[in-house]
XYZ file of C-alpha atoms in Angstrom:
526
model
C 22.538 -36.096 -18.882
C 22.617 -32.561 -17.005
C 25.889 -30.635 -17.192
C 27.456 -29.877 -14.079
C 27.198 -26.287 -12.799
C 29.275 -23.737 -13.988
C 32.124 -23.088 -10.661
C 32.264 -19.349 -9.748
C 35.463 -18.077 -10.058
C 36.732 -15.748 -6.718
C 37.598 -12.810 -7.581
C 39.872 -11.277 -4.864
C 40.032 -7.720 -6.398
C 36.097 -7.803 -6.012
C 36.153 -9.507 -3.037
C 37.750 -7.616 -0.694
C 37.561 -8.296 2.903
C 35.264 -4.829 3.549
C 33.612 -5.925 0.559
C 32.797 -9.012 2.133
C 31.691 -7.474 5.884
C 29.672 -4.717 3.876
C 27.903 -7.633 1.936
C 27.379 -9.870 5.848
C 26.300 -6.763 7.429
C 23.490 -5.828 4.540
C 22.159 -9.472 4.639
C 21.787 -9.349 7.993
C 19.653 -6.062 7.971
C 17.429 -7.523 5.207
C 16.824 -10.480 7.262
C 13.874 -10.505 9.493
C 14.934 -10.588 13.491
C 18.561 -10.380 12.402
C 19.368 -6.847 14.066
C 19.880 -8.340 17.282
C 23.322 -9.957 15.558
C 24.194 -6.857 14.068
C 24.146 -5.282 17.657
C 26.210 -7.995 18.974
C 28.910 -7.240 15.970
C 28.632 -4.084 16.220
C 29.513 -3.854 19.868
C 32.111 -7.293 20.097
C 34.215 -6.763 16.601
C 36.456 -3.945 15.623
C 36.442 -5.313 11.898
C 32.651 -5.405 11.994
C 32.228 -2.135 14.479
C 31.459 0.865 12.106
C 29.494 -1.300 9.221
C 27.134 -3.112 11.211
C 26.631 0.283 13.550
C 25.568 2.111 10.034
C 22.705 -0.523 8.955
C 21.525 -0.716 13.122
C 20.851 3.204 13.124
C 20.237 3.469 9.112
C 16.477 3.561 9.841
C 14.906 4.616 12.899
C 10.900 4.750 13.611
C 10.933 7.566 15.932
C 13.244 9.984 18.136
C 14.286 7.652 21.130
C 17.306 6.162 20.280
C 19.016 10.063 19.667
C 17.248 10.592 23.049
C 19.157 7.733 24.361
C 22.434 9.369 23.128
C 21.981 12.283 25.793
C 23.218 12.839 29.156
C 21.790 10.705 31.721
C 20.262 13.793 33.283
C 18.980 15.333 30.286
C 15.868 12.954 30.241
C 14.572 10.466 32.647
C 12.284 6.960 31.923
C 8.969 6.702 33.916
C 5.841 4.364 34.094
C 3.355 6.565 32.457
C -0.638 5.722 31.809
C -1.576 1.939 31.027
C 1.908 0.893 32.468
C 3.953 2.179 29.587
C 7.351 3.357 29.642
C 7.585 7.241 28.954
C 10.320 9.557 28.303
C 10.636 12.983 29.988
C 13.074 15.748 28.740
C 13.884 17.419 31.974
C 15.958 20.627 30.814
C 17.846 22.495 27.919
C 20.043 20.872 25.558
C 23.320 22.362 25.771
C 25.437 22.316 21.925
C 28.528 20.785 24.181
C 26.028 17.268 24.899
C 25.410 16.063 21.731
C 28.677 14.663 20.313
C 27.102 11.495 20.447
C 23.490 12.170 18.986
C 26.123 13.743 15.968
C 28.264 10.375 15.812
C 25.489 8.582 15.652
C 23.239 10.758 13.071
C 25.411 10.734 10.437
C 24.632 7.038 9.996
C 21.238 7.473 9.683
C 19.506 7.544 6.050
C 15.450 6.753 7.094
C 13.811 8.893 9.870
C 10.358 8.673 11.400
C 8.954 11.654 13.378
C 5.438 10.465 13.516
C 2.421 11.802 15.345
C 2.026 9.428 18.153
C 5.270 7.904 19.355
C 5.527 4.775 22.345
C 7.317 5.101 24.380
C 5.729 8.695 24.387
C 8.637 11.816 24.889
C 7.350 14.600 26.578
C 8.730 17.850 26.367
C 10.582 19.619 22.855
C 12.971 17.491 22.424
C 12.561 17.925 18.321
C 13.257 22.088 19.131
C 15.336 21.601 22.042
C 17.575 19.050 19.650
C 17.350 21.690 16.909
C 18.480 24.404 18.871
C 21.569 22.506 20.232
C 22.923 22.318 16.947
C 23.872 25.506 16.623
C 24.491 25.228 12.264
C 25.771 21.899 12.140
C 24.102 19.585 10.172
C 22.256 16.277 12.581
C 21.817 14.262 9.505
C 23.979 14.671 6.889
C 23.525 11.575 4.874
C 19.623 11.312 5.136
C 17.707 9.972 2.282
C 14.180 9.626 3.469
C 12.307 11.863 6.029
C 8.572 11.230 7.113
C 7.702 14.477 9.230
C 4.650 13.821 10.959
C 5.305 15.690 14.469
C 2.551 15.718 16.816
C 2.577 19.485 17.942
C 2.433 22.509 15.773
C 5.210 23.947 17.622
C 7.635 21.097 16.369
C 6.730 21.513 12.958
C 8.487 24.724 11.850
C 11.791 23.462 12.241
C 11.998 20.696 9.619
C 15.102 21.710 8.376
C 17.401 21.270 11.068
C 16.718 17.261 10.453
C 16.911 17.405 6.325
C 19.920 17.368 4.995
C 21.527 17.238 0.669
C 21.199 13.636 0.043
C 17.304 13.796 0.837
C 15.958 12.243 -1.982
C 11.974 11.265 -0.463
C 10.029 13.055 1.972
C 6.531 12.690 3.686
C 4.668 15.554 5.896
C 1.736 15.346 7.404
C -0.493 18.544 7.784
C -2.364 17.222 10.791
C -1.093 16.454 14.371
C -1.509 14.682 18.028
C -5.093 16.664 17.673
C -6.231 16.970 14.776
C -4.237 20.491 13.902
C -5.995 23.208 12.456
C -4.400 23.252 8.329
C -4.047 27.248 8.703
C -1.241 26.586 11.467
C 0.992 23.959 8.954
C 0.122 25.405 5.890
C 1.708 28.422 5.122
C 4.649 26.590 6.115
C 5.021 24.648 2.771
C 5.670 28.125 1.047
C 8.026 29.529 3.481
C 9.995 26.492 3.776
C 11.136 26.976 -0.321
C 11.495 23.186 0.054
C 12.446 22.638 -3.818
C 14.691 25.554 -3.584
C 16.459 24.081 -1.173
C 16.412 20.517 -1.997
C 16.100 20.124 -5.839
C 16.958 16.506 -6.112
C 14.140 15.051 -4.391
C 12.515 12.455 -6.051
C 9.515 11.583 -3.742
C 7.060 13.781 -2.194
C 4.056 12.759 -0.035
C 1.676 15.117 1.402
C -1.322 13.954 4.000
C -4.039 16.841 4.103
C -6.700 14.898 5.449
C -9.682 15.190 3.587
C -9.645 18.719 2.708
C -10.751 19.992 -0.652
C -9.670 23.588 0.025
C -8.374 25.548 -2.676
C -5.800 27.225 -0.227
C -4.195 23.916 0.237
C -4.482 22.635 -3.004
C -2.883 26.041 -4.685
C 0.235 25.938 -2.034
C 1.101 22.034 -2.363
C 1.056 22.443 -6.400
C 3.125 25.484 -6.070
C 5.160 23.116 -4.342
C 5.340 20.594 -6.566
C 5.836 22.840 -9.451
C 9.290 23.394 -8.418
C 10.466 19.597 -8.560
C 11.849 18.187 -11.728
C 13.207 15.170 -10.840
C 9.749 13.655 -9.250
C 9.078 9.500 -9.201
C 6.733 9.203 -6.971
C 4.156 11.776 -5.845
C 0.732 11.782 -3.622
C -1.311 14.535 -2.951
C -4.981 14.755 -2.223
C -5.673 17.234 -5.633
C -3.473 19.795 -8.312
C -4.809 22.888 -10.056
C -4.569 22.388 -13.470
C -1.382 24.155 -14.059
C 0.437 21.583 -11.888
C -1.234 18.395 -13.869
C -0.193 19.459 -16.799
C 3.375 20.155 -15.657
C 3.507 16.927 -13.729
C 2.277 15.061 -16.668
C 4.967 15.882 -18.730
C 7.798 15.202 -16.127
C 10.135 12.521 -17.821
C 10.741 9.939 -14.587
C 7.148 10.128 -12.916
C 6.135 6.272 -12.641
C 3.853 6.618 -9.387
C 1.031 9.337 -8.971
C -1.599 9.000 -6.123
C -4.190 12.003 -6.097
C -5.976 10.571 -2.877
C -9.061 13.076 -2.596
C -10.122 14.761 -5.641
C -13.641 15.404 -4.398
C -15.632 17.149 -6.998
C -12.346 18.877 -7.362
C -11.153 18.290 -10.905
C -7.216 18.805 -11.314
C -7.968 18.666 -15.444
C -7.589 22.143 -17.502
C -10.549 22.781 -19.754
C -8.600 21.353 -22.501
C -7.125 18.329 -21.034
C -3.976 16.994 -22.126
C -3.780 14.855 -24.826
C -2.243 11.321 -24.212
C -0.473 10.945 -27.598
C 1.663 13.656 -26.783
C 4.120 12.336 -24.834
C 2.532 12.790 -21.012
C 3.113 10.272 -18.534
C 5.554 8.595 -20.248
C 7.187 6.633 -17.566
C 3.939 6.257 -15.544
C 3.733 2.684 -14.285
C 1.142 3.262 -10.880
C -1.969 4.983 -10.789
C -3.826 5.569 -7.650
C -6.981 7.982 -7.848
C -10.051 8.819 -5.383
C -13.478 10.720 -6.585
C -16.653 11.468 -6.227
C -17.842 12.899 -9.697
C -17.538 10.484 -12.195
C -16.628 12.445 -15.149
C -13.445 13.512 -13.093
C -12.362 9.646 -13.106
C -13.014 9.232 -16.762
C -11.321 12.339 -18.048
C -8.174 11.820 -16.104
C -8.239 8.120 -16.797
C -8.121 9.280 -20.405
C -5.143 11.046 -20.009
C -2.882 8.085 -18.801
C -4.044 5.590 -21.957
C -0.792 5.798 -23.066
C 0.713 5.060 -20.234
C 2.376 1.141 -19.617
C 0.490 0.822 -16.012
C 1.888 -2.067 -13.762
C -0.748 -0.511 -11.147
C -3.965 1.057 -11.625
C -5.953 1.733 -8.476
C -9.901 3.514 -8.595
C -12.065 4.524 -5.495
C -14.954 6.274 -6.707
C -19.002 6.196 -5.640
C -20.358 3.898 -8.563
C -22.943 2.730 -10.180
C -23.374 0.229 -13.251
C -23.942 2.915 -15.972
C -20.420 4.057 -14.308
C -18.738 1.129 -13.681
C -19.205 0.405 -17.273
C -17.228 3.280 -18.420
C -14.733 3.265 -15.978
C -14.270 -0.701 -17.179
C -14.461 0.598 -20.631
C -11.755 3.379 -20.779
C -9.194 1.084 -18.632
C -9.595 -1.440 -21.498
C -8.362 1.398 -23.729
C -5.217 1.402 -22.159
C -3.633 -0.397 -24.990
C -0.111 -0.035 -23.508
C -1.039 -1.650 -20.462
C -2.327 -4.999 -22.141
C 0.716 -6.847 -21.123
C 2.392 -5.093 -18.661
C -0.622 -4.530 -16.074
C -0.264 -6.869 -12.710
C -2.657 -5.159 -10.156
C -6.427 -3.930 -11.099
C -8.595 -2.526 -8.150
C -11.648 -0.430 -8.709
C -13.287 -0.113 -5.635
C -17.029 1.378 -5.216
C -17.044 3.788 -2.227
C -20.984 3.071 -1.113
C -21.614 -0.631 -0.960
C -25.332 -1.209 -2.418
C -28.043 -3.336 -1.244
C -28.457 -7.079 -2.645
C -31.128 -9.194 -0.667
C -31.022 -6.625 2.204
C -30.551 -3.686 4.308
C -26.997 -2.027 2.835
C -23.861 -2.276 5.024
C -23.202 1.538 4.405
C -25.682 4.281 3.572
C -25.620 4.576 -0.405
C -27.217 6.183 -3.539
C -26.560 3.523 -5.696
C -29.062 1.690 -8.193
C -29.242 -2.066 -7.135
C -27.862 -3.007 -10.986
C -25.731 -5.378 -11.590
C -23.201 -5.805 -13.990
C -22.931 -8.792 -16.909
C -20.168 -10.687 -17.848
C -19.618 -8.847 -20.845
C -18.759 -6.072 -18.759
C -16.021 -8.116 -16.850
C -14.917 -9.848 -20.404
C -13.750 -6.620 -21.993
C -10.683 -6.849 -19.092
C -9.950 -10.222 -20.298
C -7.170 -8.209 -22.514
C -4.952 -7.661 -19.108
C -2.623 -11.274 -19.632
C -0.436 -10.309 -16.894
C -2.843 -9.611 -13.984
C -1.662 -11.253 -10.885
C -3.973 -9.655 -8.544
C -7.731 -8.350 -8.937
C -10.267 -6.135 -6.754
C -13.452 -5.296 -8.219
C -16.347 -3.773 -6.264
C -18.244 -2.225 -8.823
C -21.827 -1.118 -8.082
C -23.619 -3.817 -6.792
C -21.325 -6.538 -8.445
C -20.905 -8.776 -11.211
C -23.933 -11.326 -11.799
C -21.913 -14.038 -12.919
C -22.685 -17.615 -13.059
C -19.794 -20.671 -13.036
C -18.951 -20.306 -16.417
C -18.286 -16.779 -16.336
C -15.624 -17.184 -13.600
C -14.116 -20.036 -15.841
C -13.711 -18.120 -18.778
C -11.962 -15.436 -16.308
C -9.807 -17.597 -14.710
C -8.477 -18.962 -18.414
C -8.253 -15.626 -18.997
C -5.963 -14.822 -15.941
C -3.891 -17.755 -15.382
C -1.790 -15.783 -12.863
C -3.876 -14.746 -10.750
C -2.508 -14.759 -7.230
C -5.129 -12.184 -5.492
C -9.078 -12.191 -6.227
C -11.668 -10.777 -4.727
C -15.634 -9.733 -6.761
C -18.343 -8.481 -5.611
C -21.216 -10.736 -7.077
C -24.381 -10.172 -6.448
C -28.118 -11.817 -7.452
C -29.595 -10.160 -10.788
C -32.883 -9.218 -8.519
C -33.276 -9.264 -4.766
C -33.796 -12.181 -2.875
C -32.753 -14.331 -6.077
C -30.751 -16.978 -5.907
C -26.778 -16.474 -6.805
C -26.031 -17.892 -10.053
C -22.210 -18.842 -8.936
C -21.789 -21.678 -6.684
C -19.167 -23.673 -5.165
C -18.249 -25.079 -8.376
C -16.443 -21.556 -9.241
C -14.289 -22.439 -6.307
C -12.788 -25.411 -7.822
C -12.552 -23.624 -11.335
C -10.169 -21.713 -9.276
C -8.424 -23.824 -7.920
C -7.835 -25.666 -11.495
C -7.324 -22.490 -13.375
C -4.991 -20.253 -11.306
C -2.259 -22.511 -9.693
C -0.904 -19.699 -7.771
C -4.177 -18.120 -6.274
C -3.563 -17.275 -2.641
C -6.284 -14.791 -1.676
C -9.589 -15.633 -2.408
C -12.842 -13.667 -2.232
C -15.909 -14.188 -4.049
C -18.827 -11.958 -2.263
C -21.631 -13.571 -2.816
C -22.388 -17.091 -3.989
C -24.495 -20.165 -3.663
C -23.043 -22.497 -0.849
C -26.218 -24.133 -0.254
C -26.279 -28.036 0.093
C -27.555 -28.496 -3.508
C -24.671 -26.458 -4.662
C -22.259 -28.594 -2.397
C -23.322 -31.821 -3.753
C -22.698 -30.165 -7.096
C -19.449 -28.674 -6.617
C -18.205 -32.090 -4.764
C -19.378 -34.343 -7.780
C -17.431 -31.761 -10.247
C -14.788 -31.807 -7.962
C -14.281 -35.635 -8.342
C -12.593 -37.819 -5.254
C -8.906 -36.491 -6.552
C -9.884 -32.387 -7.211
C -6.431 -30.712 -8.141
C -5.553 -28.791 -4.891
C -4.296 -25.481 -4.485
C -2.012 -25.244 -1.479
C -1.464 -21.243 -1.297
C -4.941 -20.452 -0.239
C -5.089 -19.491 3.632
C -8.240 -18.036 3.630
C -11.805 -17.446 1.894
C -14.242 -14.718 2.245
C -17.289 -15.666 0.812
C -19.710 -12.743 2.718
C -23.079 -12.804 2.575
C -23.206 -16.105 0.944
C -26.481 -18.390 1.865
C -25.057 -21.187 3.549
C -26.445 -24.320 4.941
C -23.993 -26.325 6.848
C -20.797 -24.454 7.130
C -18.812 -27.575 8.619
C -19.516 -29.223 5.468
C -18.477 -26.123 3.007
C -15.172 -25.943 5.599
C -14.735 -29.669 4.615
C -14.921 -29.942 1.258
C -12.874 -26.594 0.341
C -10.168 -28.204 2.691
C -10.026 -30.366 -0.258
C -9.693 -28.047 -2.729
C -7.175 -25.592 -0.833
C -5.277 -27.590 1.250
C -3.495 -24.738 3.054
C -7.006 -23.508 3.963
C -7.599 -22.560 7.740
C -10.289 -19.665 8.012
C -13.349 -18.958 5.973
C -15.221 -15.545 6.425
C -19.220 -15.090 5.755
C -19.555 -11.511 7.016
C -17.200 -8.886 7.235
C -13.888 -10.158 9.144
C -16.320 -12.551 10.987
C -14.389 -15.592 10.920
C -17.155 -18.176 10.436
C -14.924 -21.322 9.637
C -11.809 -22.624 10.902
C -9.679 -25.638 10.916
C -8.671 -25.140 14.324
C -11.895 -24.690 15.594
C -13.259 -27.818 13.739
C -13.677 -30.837 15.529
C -13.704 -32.866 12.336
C -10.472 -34.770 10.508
C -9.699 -32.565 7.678
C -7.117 -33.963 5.001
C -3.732 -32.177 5.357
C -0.921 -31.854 2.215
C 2.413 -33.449 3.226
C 4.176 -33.602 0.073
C 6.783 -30.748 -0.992
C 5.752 -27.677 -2.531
């Protein structure tokens, strides 16, 4: 016989009544559509005035609502092109009219100033703002500042909307047109941003794709002077600054977004016994020489990855090294969830390639997919390696043992030769299905859905197949297919929560709303 539960005692010295409109008002702002009912409290209670007014303007996407805080005839709303609503700063900013914009900016802890804003604000209303202020301080309690201003003009002035508690900040080096880098750039050195703000424990930089050694130098001067970094992305480092971010002691996410055939490695590379990376947990890298990849992936086998993230141009020979070294991340082997190594030219198989690319039609065995079989924790999976794995059914069986908790999959597959005939079918579907209980997103990309390999996957299937009910859709591009009202059918057995199947890229080629036939529906509780 169950026990009854264990009553929760009240504790009214934790449980005070702000405690308890604090804890109201924060559920409320986690809550999807809810901020409508924090206006209303905010605007109708005096117990419930100041709270739920500090989660309604904690985050804001963009500049309008301090706009809104001005005199009436400091800005004016018009119809502007494509019957939008624009905003039109029509004079100075005088330090005597923004009492409110300063009541209402010290509740604010996320701002937005990005690029292209709707409704669009014309005129400087980021310098006209910054000049009102005269020294005091628009945002004193700001935590987290994306500065992505659409003008060059506007970007100088960061400052004036930073303030101590910033603790993660985002700039963009490009603007409304595509900005010249020599008009942001030297910027980043005069602004002495770690100088100024030493705490900050998240920096994100957007240069575009630019492998210049100008901007690489200045952003890892930059980060040089930050000791307290978590999270970091950058398109490239010089070597000095990989080495000193490497050892940092709280660095658990590092994104170096555009390496090129730029490599950020010293000519003696770090070695990963001694202590670097050691609270790395998310790894997100982009190449184009493949001996960058493998060195720097070398680096990090220490390292107990959650994450791990590859875009590189690849080939088998390559993909089989890249495969190999993750495998050597020993550390990893129970803590990795997410695996995605994604080939940046997409290859030929049985035709014309959907991109432009260099690389050999070879596919890659199941040996080569096996070694990752070591991962126990992976709950989601993106491989698109060269031109694919050629695996047959029982190769995505012993994977799917393998990774019982899956919850994301997607593989490129592809024929050992041109114009062969897949060797996975239909029948992988239902392993699937079987095998990983909590699959949701599903994409095999290319296998045999012919109606030989329906009849085959229906009679393994058997008239009671276990059914997943997570599954919404299933890309299965490029796939030879002969009736796809029947394949609809029968995986509406299998994934009973199924409504769209795609055979080319987001070409919805399947639906259950578009299908004129009765498909079974799933009416018992989850």
């Amino acid at each position: 016989m169950n026990s009854p539960p264990t009553a929760i005692s009240f504790d009214p010295q934790r449980y005070l009544m702000p405690d308890i409109v604090h804890l109201i008002c924060e559920q409320a702002h986690a809550t999807y559509g809810m901020r409508r009912v924090l206006c209303v409290l905010a605007r109708t209670s005096r117990l419930f005035h100041e709270p739920a007014l500090s989660y309604v303007w904690s985050e804001l996407k963009d500049m309008v609502p301090l706009v809104g805080c001005l005199p009436e005839d400091v800005w004016s709303s018009r119809r502007g092109a494509f019957g939008s609503r624009d905003i039109k700063i029509e004079r100075e900013i005088l330090p005597s009219e923004i009492s409110r914009v300063l009541f209402y900016g010290r509740f604010i802890k996320k701002l937005e100033v990005p690029t292209v804003v709707i409704p669009h604000i014309e005129g400087y209303i980021l310098v006209l703002l910054a000049n009102a202020l005269q020294g005091r301080m628009l945002l004193p309690n700001i935590e987290d500042l994306v500065w992505e201003p659409g003008h060059d003009y506007e970007f100088p002035i960061i400052h004036a909307y930073l303030g101590p508690n910033i603790r993660r900040l985002k700039i963009s080096l490009f603007g409304m047109h595509g900005s010249d880098l020599s008009n942001r750039l030297p910027y980043l050195y005069a602004w002495k941003l770690p100088e100024s703000y030493p705490s900050l424990e998240s920096f994100k930089i957007d240069n575009g794709c630019s492998d210049e050694l100008a901007v690489i130098n200045i952003v890892s001067h930059v980060v040089c002077g930050w000791a307290h970094l978590q999270v970091l992305s950058v398109s490239n480092l010089t070597p000095d600054a990989f080495e000193y971010i490497a050892a940092l002691p709280d660095l658990r996410q590092l994104t170096l977004n555009d390496m090129a055939n730029v490599s950020p490695l010293p000519s003696q590379p770090p070695i990963s016994q001694n202590g670097i990376f050691p609270t790395l947990r998310d790894l997100n890298i982009v190449y184009k020489h493949p001996d960058i990849g493998i060195r720097l992936l070398q680096t990090t086998v220490c390292a107990s990855l959650t994450h791990l993230k590859i875009n590189c141009p690849c080939d088998a020979e390559h993909g089989n090294d890249i495969l190999e070294v993750i495998c050597n991340h020993r550390a990893a082997h129970s803590t990795l969830q997410f695996l995605m190594v994604y080939s940046s030219e997409t290859p030929s198989v049985n035709g014309p390639p959907f991109i432009q690319s260099h690389i050999t039609p070879a596919t890659l065995n199941t040996q080569s997919l096996r070694g990752l079989f070591v991962f126990t924790n992976l709950s989601s999976v993106h491989l698109e390696i060269a031109s694919g794995f050629d695996l047959d059914d029982a190769g995505i069986e012993e994977m799917a043992r393998a990774w019982p908790r899956l919850e994301s999959l997607w593989l490129r597959t592809g024929a050992a030769r041109p114009h062969q005939r897949p060797r996975l079918t239909l029948r992988a579907l239902v392993i699937l299905a079987r095998e990983c209980p909590a699959l949701a997103k599903l994409g095999i990309g290319y296998l045999d859905a012919t109606m030989d390999a329906l009849n085959a996957a229906r009679s393994f299937a058997g008239d009671h197949p276990v059914a997943n009910k997570h599954v919404y859709s299933i890309d299965i591009r490029r796939s030879p297919i002969d009736d796809i009202q029947q394949v609809g059918l029968f995986l509406c057995t299998v994934f009973t929560g199924l409504e769209v199947m795609f055979q080319g890229v987001g070409m919805v080629s399947w639906s259950r709303e578009r299908s004129s036939m009765d498909l079974p529906t799933d009416t018992e509780d989850d």
